[in-house]
mmCIF file with all atom_site columns, C-alpha atoms in Angstrom:
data_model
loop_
_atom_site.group_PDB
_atom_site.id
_atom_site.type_symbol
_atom_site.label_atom_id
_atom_site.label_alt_id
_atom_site.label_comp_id
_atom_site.label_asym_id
_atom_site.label_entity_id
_atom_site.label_seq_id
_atom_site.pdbx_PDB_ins_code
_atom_site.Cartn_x
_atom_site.Cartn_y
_atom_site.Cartn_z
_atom_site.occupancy
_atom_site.B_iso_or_equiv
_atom_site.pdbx_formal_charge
_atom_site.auth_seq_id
_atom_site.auth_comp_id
_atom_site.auth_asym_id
_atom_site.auth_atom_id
_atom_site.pdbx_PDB_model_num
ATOM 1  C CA . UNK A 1 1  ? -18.704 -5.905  -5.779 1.00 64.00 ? 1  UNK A CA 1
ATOM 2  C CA . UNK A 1 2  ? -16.606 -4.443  -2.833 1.00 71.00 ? 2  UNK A CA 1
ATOM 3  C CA . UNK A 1 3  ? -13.397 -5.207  -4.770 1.00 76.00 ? 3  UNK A CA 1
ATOM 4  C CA . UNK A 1 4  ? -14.363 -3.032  -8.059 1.00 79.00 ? 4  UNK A CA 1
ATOM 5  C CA . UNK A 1 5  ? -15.342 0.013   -5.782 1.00 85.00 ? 5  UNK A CA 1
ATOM 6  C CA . UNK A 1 6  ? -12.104 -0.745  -3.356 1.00 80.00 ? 6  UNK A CA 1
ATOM 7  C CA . UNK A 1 7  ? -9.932  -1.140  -7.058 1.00 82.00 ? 7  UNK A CA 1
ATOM 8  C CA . UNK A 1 8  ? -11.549 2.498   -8.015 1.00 85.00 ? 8  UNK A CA 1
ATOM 9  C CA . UNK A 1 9  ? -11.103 4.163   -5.405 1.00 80.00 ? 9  UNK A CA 1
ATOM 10 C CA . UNK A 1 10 ? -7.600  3.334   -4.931 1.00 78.00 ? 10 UNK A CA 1
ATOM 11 C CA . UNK A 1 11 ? -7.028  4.077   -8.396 1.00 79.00 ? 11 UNK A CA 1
ATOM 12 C CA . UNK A 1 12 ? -8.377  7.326   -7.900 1.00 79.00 ? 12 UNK A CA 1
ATOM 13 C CA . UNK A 1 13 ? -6.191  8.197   -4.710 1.00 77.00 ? 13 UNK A CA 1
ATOM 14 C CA . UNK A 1 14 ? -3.343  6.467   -6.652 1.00 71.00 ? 14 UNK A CA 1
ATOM 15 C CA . UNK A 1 15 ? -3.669  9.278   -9.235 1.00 73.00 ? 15 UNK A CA 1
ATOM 16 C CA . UNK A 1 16 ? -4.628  12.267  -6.731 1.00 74.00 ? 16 UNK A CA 1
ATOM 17 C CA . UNK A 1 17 ? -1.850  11.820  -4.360 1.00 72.00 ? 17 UNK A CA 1
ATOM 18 C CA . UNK A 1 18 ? 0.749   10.181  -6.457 1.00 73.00 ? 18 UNK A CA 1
ATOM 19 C CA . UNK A 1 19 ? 1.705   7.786   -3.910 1.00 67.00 ? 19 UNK A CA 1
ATOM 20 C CA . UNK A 1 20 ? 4.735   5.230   -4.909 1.00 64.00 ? 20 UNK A CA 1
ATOM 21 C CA . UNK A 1 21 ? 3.090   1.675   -4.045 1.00 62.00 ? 21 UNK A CA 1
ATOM 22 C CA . UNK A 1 22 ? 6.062   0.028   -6.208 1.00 60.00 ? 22 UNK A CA 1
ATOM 23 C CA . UNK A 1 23 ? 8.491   2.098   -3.276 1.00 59.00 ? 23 UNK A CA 1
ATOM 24 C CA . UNK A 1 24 ? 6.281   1.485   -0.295 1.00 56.00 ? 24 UNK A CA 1
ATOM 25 C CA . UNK A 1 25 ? 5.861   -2.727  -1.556 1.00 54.00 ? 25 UNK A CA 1
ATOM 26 C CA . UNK A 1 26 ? 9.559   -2.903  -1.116 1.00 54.00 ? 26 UNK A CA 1
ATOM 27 C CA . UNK A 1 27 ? 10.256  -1.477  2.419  1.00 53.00 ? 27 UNK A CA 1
ATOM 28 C CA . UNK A 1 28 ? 7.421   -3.500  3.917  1.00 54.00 ? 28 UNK A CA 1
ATOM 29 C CA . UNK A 1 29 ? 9.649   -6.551  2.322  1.00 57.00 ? 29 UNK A CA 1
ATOM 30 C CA . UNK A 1 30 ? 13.049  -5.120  3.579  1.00 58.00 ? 30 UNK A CA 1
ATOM 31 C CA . UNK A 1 31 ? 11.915  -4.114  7.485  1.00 59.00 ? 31 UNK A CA 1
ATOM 32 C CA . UNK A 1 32 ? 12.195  -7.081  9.705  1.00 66.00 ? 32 UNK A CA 1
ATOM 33 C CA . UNK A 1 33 ? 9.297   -7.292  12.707 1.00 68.00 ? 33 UNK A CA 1
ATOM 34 C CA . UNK A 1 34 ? 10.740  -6.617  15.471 1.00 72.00 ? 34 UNK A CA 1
ATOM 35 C CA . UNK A 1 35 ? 11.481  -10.192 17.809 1.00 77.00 ? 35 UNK A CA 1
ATOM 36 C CA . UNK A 1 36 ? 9.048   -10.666 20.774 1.00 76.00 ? 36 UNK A CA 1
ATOM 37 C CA . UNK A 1 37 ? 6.411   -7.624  19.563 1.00 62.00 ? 37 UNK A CA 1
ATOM 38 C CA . UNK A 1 38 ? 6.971   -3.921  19.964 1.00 58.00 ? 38 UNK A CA 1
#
């Protein structure tokens, strides 16, 4: 139940805001964590 509302809503922002998930998937990938914490 939570995931169909969570799915919709996201869509909806998705659309609203026109946010690049396919650009903001690949930094996450390519930035390293930083060794020993912040």
């Amino acid at each position: 139940m939570w995931t169909g509302s969570y799915k919709s809503i996201l869509k909806y922002y998705n659309i609203k805001n026109k946010i690049a998930w396919d650009w903001a998937s690949m930094d996450l990938t390519m930035v390293e964590a930083p060794k020993g914490g912040a």
